[in-house]
Structures are given as C-alpha cells and as structure tokens.
PDB file of C-alpha atoms in Angstrom:
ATOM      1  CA  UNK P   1     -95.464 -56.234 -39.789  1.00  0.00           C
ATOM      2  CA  UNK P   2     -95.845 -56.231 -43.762  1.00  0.00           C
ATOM      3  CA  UNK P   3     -97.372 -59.911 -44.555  1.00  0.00           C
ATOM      4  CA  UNK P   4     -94.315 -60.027 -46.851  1.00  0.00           C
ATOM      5  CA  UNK P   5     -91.497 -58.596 -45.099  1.00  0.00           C
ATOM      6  CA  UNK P   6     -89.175 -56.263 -47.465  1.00  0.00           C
ATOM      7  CA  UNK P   7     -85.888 -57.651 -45.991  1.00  0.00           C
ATOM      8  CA  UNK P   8     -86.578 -60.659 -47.980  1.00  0.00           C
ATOM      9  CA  UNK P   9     -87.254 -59.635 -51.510  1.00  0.00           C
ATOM     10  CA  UNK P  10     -83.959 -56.819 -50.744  1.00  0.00           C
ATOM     11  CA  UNK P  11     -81.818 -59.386 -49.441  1.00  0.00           C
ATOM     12  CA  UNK P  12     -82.599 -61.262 -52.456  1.00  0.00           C
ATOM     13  CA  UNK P  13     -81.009 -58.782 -55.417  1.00  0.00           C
ATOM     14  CA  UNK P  14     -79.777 -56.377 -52.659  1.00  0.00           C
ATOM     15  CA  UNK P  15     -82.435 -53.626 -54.099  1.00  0.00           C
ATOM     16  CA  UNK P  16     -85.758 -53.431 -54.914  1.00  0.00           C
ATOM     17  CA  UNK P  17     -87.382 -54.514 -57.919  1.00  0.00           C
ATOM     18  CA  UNK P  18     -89.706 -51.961 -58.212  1.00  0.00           C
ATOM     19  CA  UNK P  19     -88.285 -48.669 -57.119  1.00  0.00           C
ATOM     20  CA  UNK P  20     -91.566 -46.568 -58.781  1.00  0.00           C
ATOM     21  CA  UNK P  21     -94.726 -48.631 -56.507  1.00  0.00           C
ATOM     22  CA  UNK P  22     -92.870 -49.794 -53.272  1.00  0.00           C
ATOM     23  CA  UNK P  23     -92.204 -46.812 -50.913  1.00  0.00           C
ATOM     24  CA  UNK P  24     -89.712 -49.205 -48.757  1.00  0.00           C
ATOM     25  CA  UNK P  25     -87.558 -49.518 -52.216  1.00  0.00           C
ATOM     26  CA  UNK P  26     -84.512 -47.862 -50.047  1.00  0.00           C
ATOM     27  CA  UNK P  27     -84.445 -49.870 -47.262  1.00  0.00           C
ATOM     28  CA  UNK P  28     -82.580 -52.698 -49.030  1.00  0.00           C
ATOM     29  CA  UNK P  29     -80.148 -54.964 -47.015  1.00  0.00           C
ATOM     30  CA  UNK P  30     -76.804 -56.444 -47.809  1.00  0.00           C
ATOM     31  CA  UNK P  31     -77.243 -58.720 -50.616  1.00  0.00           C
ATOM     32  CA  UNK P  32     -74.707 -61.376 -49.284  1.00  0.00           C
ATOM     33  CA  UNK P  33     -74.843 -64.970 -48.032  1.00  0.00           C
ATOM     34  CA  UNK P  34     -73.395 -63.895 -44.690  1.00  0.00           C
ATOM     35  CA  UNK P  35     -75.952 -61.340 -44.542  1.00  0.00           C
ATOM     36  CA  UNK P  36     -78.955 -63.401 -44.995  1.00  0.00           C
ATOM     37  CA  UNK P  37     -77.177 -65.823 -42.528  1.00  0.00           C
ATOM     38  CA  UNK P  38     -77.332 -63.264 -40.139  1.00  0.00           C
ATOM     39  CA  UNK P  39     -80.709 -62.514 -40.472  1.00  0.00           C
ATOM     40  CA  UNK P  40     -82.133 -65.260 -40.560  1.00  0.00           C
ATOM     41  CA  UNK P  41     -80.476 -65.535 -36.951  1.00  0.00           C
ATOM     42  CA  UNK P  42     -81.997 -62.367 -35.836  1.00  0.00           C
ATOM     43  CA  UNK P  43     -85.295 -63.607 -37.174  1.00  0.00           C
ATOM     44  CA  UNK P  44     -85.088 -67.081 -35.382  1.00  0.00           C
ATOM     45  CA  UNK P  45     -83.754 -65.602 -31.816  1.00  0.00           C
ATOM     46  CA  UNK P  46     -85.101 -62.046 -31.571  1.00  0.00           C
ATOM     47  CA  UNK P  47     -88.675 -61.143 -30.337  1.00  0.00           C
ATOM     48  CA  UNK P  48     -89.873 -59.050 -33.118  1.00  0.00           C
ATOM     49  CA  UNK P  49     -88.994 -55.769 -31.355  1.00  0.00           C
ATOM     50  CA  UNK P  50     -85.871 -56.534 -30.896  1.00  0.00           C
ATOM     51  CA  UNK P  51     -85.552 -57.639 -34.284  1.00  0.00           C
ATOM     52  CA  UNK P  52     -87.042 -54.477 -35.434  1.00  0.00           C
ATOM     53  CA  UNK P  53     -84.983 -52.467 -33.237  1.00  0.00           C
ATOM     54  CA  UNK P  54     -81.678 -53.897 -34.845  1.00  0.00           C
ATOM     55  CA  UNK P  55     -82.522 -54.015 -38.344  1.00  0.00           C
ATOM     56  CA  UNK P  56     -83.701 -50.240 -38.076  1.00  0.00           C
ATOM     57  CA  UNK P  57     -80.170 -49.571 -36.281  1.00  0.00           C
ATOM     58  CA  UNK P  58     -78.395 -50.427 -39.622  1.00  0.00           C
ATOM     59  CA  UNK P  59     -81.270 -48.330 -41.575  1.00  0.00           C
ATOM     60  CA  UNK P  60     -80.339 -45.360 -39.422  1.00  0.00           C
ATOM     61  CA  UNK P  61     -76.906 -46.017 -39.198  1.00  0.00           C
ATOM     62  CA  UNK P  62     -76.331 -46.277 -42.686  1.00  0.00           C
ATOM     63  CA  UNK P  63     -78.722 -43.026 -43.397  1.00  0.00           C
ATOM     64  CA  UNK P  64     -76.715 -41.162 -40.816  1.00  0.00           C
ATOM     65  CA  UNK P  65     -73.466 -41.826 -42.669  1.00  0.00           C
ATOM     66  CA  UNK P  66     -74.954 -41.026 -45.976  1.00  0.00           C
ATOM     67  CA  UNK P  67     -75.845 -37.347 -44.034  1.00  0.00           C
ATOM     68  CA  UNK P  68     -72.437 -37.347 -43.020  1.00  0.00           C
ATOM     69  CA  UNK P  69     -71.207 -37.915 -46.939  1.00  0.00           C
ATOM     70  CA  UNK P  70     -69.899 -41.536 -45.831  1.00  0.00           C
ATOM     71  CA  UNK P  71     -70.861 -44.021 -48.658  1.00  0.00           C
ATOM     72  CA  UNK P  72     -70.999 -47.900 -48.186  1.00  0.00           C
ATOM     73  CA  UNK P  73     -68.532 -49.830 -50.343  1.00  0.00           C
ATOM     74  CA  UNK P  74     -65.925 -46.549 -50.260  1.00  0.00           C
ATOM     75  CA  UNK P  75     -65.961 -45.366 -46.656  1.00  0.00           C
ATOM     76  CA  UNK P  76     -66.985 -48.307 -44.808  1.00  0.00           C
ATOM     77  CA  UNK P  77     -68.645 -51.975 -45.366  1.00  0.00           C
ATOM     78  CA  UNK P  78     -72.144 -52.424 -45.531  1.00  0.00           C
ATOM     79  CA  UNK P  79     -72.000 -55.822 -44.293  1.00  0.00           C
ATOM     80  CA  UNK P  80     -69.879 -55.564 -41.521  1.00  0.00           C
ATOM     81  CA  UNK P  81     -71.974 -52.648 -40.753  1.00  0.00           C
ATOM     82  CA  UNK P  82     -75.132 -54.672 -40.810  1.00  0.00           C
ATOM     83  CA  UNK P  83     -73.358 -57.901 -39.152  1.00  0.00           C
ATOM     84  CA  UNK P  84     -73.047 -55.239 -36.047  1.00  0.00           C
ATOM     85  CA  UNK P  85     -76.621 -53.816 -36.021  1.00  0.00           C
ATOM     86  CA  UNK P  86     -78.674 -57.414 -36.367  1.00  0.00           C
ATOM     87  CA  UNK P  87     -76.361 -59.192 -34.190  1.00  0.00           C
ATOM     88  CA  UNK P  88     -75.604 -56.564 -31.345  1.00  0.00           C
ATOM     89  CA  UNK P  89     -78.602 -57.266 -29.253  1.00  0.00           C
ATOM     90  CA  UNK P  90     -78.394 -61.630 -29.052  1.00  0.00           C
ATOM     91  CA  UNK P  91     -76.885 -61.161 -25.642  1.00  0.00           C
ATOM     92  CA  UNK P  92     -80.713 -60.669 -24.724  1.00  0.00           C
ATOM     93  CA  UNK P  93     -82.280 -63.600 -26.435  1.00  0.00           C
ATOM     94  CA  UNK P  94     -82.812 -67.433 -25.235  1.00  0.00           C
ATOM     95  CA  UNK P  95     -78.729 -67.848 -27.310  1.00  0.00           C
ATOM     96  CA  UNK P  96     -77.979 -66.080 -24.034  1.00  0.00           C
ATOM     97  CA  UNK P  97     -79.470 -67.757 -21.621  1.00  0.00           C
ATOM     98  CA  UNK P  98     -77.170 -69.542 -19.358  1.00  0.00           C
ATOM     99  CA  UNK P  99     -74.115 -66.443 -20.284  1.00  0.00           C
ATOM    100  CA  UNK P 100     -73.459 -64.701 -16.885  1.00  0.00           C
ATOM    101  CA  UNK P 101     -71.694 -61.539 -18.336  1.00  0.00           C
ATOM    102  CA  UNK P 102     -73.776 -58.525 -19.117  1.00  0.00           C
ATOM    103  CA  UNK P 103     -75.511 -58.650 -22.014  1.00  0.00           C
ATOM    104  CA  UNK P 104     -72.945 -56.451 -24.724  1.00  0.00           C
ATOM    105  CA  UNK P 105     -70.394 -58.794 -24.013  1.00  0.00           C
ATOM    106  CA  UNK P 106     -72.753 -62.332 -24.144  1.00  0.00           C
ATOM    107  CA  UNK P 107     -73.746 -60.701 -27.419  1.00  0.00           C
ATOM    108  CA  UNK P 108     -70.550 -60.340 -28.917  1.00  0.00           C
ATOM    109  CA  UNK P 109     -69.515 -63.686 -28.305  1.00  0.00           C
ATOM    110  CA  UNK P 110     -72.541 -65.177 -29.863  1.00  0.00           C
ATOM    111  CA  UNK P 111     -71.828 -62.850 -32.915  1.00  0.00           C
ATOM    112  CA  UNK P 112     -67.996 -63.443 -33.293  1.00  0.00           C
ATOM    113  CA  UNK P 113     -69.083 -67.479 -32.924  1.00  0.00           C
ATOM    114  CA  UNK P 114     -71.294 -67.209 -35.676  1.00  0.00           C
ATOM    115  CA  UNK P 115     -69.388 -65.639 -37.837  1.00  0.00           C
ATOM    116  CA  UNK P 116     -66.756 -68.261 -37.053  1.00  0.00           C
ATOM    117  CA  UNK P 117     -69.345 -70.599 -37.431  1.00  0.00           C
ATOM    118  CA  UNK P 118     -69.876 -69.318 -40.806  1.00  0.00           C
ATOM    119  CA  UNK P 119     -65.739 -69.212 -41.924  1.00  0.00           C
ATOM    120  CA  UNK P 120     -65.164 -66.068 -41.178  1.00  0.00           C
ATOM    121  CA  UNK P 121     -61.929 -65.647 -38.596  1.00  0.00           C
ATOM    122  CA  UNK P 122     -60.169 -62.169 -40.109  1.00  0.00           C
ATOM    123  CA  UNK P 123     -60.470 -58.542 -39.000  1.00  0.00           C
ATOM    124  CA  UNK P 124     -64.510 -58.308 -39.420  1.00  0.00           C
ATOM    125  CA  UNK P 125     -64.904 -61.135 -36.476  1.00  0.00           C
ATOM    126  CA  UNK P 126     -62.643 -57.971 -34.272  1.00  0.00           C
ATOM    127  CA  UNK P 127     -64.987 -55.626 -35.924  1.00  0.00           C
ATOM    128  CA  UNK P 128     -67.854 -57.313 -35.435  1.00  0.00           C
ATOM    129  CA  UNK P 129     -66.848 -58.268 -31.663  1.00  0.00           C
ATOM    130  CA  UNK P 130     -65.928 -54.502 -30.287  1.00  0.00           C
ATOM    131  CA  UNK P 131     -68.924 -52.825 -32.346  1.00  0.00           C
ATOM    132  CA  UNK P 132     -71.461 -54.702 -30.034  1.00  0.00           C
ATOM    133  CA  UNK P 133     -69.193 -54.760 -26.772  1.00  0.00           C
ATOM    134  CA  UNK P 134     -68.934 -51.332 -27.171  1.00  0.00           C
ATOM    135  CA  UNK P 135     -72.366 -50.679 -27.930  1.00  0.00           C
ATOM    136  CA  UNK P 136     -73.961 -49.350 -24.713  1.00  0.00           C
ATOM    137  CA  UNK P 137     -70.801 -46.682 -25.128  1.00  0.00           C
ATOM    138  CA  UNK P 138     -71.140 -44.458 -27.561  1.00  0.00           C
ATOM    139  CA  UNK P 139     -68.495 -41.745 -26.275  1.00  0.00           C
ATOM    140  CA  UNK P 140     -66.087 -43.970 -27.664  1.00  0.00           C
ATOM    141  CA  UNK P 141     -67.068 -43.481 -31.377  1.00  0.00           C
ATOM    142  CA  UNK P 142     -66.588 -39.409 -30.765  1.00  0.00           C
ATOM    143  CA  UNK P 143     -62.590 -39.850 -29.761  1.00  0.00           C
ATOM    144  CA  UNK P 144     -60.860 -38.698 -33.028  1.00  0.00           C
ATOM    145  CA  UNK P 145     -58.350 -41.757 -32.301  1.00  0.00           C
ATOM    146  CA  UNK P 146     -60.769 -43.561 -32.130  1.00  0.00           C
ATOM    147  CA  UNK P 147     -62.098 -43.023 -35.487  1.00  0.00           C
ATOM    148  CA  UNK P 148     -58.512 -42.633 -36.900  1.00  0.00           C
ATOM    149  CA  UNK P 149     -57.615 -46.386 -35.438  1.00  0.00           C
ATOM    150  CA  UNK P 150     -60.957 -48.453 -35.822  1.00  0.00           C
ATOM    151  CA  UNK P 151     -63.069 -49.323 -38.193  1.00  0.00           C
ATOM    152  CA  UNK P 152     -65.476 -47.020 -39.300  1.00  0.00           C
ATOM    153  CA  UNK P 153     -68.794 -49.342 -38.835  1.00  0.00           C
ATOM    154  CA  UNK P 154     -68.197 -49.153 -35.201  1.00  0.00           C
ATOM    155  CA  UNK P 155     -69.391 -45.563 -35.003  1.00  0.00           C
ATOM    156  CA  UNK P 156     -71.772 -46.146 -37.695  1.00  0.00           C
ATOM    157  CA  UNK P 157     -73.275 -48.623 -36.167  1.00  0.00           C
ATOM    158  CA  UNK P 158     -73.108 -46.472 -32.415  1.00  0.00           C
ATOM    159  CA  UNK P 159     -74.802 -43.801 -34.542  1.00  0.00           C
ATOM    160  CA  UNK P 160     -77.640 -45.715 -35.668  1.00  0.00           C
ATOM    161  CA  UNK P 161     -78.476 -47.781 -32.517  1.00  0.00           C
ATOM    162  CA  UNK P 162     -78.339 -44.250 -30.634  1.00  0.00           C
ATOM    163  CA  UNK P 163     -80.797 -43.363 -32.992  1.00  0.00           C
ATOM    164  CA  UNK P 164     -83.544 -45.988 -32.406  1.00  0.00           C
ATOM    165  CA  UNK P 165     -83.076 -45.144 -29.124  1.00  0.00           C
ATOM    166  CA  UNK P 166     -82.689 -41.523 -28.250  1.00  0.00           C
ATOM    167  CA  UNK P 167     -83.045 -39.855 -31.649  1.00  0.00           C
ATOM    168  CA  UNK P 168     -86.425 -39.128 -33.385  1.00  0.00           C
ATOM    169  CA  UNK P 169     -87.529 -38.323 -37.130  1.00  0.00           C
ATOM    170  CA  UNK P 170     -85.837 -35.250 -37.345  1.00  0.00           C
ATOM    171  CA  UNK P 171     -82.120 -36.681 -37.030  1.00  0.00           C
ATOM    172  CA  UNK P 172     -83.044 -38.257 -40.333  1.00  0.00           C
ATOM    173  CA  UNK P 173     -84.271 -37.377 -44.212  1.00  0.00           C
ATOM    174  CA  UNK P 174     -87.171 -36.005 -44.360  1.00  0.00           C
ATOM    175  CA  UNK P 175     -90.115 -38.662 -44.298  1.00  0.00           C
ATOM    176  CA  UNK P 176     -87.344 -41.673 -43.891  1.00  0.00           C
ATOM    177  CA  UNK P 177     -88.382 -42.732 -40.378  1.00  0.00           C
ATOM    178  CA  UNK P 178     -91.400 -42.863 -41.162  1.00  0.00           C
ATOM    179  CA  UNK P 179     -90.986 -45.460 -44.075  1.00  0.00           C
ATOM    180  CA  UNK P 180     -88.400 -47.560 -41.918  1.00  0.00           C
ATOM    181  CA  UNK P 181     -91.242 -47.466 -39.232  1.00  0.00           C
ATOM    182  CA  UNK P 182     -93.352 -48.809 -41.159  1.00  0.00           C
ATOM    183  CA  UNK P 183     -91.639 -52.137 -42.618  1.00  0.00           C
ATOM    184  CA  UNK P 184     -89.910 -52.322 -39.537  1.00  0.00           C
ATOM    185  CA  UNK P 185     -92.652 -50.712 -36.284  1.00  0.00           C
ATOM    186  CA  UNK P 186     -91.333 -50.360 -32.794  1.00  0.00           C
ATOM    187  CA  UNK P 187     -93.391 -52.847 -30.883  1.00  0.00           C
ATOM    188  CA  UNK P 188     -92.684 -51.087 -27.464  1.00  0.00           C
ATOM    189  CA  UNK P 189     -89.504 -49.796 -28.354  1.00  0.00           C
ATOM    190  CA  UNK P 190     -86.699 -48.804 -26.226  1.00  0.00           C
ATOM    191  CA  UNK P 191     -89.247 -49.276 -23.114  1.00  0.00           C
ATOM    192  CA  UNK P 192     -89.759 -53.210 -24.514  1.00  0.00           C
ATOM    193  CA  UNK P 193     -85.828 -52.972 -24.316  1.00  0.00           C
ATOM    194  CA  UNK P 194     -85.295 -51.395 -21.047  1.00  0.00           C
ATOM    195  CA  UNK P 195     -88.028 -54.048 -19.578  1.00  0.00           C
ATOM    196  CA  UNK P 196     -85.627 -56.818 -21.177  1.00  0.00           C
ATOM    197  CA  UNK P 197     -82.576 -55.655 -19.724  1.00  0.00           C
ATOM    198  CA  UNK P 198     -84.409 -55.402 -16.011  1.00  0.00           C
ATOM    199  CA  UNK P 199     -85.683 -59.242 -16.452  1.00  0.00           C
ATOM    200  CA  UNK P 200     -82.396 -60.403 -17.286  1.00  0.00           C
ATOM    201  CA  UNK P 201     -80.730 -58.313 -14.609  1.00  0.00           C
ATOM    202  CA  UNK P 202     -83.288 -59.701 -11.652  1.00  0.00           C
ATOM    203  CA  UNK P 203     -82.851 -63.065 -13.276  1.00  0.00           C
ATOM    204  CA  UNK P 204     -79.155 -63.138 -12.474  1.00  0.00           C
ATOM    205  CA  UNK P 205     -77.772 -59.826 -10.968  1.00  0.00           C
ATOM    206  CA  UNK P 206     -73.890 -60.832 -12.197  1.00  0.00           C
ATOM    207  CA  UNK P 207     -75.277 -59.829 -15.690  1.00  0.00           C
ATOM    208  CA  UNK P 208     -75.620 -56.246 -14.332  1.00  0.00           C
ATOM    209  CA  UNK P 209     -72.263 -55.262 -12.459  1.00  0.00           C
ATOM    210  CA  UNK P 210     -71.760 -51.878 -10.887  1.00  0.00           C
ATOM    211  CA  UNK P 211     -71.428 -48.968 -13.457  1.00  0.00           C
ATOM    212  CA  UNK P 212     -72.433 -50.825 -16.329  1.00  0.00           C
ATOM    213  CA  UNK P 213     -75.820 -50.112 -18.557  1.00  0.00           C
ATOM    214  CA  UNK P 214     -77.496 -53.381 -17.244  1.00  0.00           C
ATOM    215  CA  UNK P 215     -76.254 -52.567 -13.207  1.00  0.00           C
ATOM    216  CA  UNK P 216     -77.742 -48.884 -13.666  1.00  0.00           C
ATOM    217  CA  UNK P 217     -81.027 -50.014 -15.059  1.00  0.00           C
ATOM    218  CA  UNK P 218     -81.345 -52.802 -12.519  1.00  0.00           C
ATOM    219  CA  UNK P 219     -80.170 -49.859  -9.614  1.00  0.00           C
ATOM    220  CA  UNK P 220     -82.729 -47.528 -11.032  1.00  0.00           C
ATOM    221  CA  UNK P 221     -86.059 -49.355 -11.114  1.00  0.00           C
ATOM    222  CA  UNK P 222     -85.193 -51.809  -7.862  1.00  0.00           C
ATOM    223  CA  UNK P 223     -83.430 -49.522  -5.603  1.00  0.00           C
ATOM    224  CA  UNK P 224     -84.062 -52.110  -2.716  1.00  0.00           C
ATOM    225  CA  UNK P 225     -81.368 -54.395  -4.170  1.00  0.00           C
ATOM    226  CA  UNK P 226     -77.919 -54.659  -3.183  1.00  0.00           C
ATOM    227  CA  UNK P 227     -75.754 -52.339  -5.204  1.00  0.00           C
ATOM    228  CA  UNK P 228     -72.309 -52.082  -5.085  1.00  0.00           C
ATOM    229  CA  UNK P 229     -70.746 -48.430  -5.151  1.00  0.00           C
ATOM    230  CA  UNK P 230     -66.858 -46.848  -6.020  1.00  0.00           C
ATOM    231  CA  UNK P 231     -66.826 -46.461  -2.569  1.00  0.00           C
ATOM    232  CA  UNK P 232     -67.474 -49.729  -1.768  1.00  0.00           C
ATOM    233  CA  UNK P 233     -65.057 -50.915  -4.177  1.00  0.00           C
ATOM    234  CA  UNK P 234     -62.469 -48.572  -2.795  1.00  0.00           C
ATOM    235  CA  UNK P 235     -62.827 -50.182   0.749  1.00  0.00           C
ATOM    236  CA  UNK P 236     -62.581 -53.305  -0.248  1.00  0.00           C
ATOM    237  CA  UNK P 237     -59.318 -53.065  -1.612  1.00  0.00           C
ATOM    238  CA  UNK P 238     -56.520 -54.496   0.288  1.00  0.00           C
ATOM    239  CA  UNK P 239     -54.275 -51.060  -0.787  1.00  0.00           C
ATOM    240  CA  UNK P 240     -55.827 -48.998   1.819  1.00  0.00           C
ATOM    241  CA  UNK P 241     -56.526 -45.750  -0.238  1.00  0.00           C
TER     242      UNK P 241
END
C-alpha cells in the first residue's frame, strides 16, 4: 500500500492535484461528506483486502460504465455507486459478527443503518440496500426490466465487483488495472475472500443456507457437513409433492 494512500488526497478535491506526475490521477473518489464517511468505515472495519477489493469494485465499475458510454452525474450517481462498492462486503467484518443471515444481507443492513445513521432515509438507502443484497447475483443486472425499473448503480456496481473477481486486465482500458492495482493491490484476492466466506460459514452454518453463495462455498470445500438439498426440502413439506 502507497505510504500515502490516493483515496485521501482524491476524496479531498474529488481529483487529483497533479494530473501530469501522479499516474493514479484517475482513480479519484466521490468528493462528498457521505463518501468520506463511508470510507472511513471501510477503512476502520475491512482487512485491507477486503478494503482493496471494494474500493477497486467502484474503480472497475465506474470504468466499465464509461466503456459502456454511461457517464457519472448524467447516467447514474457516483456516490450511490461508490456507497454500494465500499459498503457491500461489511457483512464479513467484526460489524457482522453476532448477524446470523448470510453475509449479502448482514451487509446491507449495516450499510442502509449507516446511511441512516448519517440522515440519509430516501431512495439511495433502497439503492444502497438491494445493490449489496443482490450482490452475489449478478443475472439480475442482465434482465432488461431490470435495468428499465432500478437504478442504474445496481448493475454498475454488479459489473465492477464481477470484475475484481472473475474479470482480468483485459475487460478494462488498456494499462488501467494495472494502475488501480497498484494504489489499491489484491492481498490474496478473491481466494482471501473465498477463505472469509468459509470461516464465517463453519463459524455459524445458518449464515450459509442451501443454494446461497455462502451454503455452496461451505458445501464445496467441507463436503462432510450436513447439507440440505431441493429434495430434502421437497420432503419436508407437509404438501406431499
């Protein structure tokens, strides 16, 4: 990490000050209180490669919809956008701790309470609220309805945590990856967070239900464990289908 991370300096004008010698000049955050808020959340709370991870989703994301001719301030709001990214991982931080639903959902709720927290009760807390629920589902942001009835950071967002996950330079401008890497480097990456999601899953197995991210994760690397299956399900029901 730099010694002087460039979230802080961009956070403070919402740019950089010196666009010819600092080859991070567009990685610039939101510029508002609420955003700064919100990091400095992500930066007391997250490990730093979790931080990492969601502070390069909303680089990514936000790159992505500039590729797809989507500017901030006309086609969608940076902030809200950025409120999604830092915030949608918190359900796997100590903030989470003692929440027994899987971790997109304890997430949420710690995001929509601190923008609550913060005075902020319109439509962003909604947006806010389904972007990280929704995270670990990414069809959703491909359903023309979708799109049509939601707001657009939702799939922005999708798009740029997919990214950091299961895209690679190449889904991005030419060289940008490697400059986002670089303020922001993957400390273990999505293997850090699949290692995450198994602790908190063994820690309490009602964070990982059946046909959810965490229960598939949990399934796949401890096969011993009880699982429950649609079958199961099925013959438990007092219907008799």
């Amino acid at each position: 990490m730099p010694a002087h991370p460039p979230h802080r300096d961009a956070l403070a004008t919402g740019t950089s000050s010196d666009a010819d010698t600092d080859p991070t000049q567009d990685l610039s955050f939101p510029g508002t209180d609420l955003s700064r808020s919100a990091l400095g959340l992500v930066d007391e709370a997250a490990p730093p490669y979790l931080r990492n991870h969601s502070l390069r989703a909303f680089l990514f994301g936000r790159a992505a919809a500039a590729q797809a001719g989507c500017r901030p301030g006309e086609d969608y709001d940076e902030e809200v956008l950025f409120l999604i990214c830092a915030l949608h991982d918190l359900g796997l931080t100590e903030r989470a701790a003692d929440d027994r639903q899987r971790f997109e959902v304890a997430g949420a709720d710690l995001a929509a309470r601190f923008l609550e927290d913060n005075g902020i009760t319109d439509s962003r807390v909604d947006a806010v609220w389904d972007g990280i629920a929704l995270h670990t589902s990414p069809g959703f942001a491909a359903s023309p309805v979708h799109r049509n009835r939601r707001p657009p950071e939702i799939g922005a967002a999708q798009r740029g945590i997919l990214l950091d996950i299961e895209g690679g330079p190449d889904d991005l401008p030419r060289g940008y990856a490697s400059r986002v890497h670089a303020a922001y480097p993957r400390l273990g990456g999505a293997r850090a967070l699949g290692a995450a999601l198994e602790s908190r899953s063994l820690s309490d197995p009602a964070t990982a239900p059946p046909m959810t991210l965490p229960g598939e994760i949990l399934h796949q690397l401890h096969p011993e464990l009880p699982y429950t299956t649609w079958q199961m399900v099925l013959d438990a029901s007092g219907w008799g289908d």
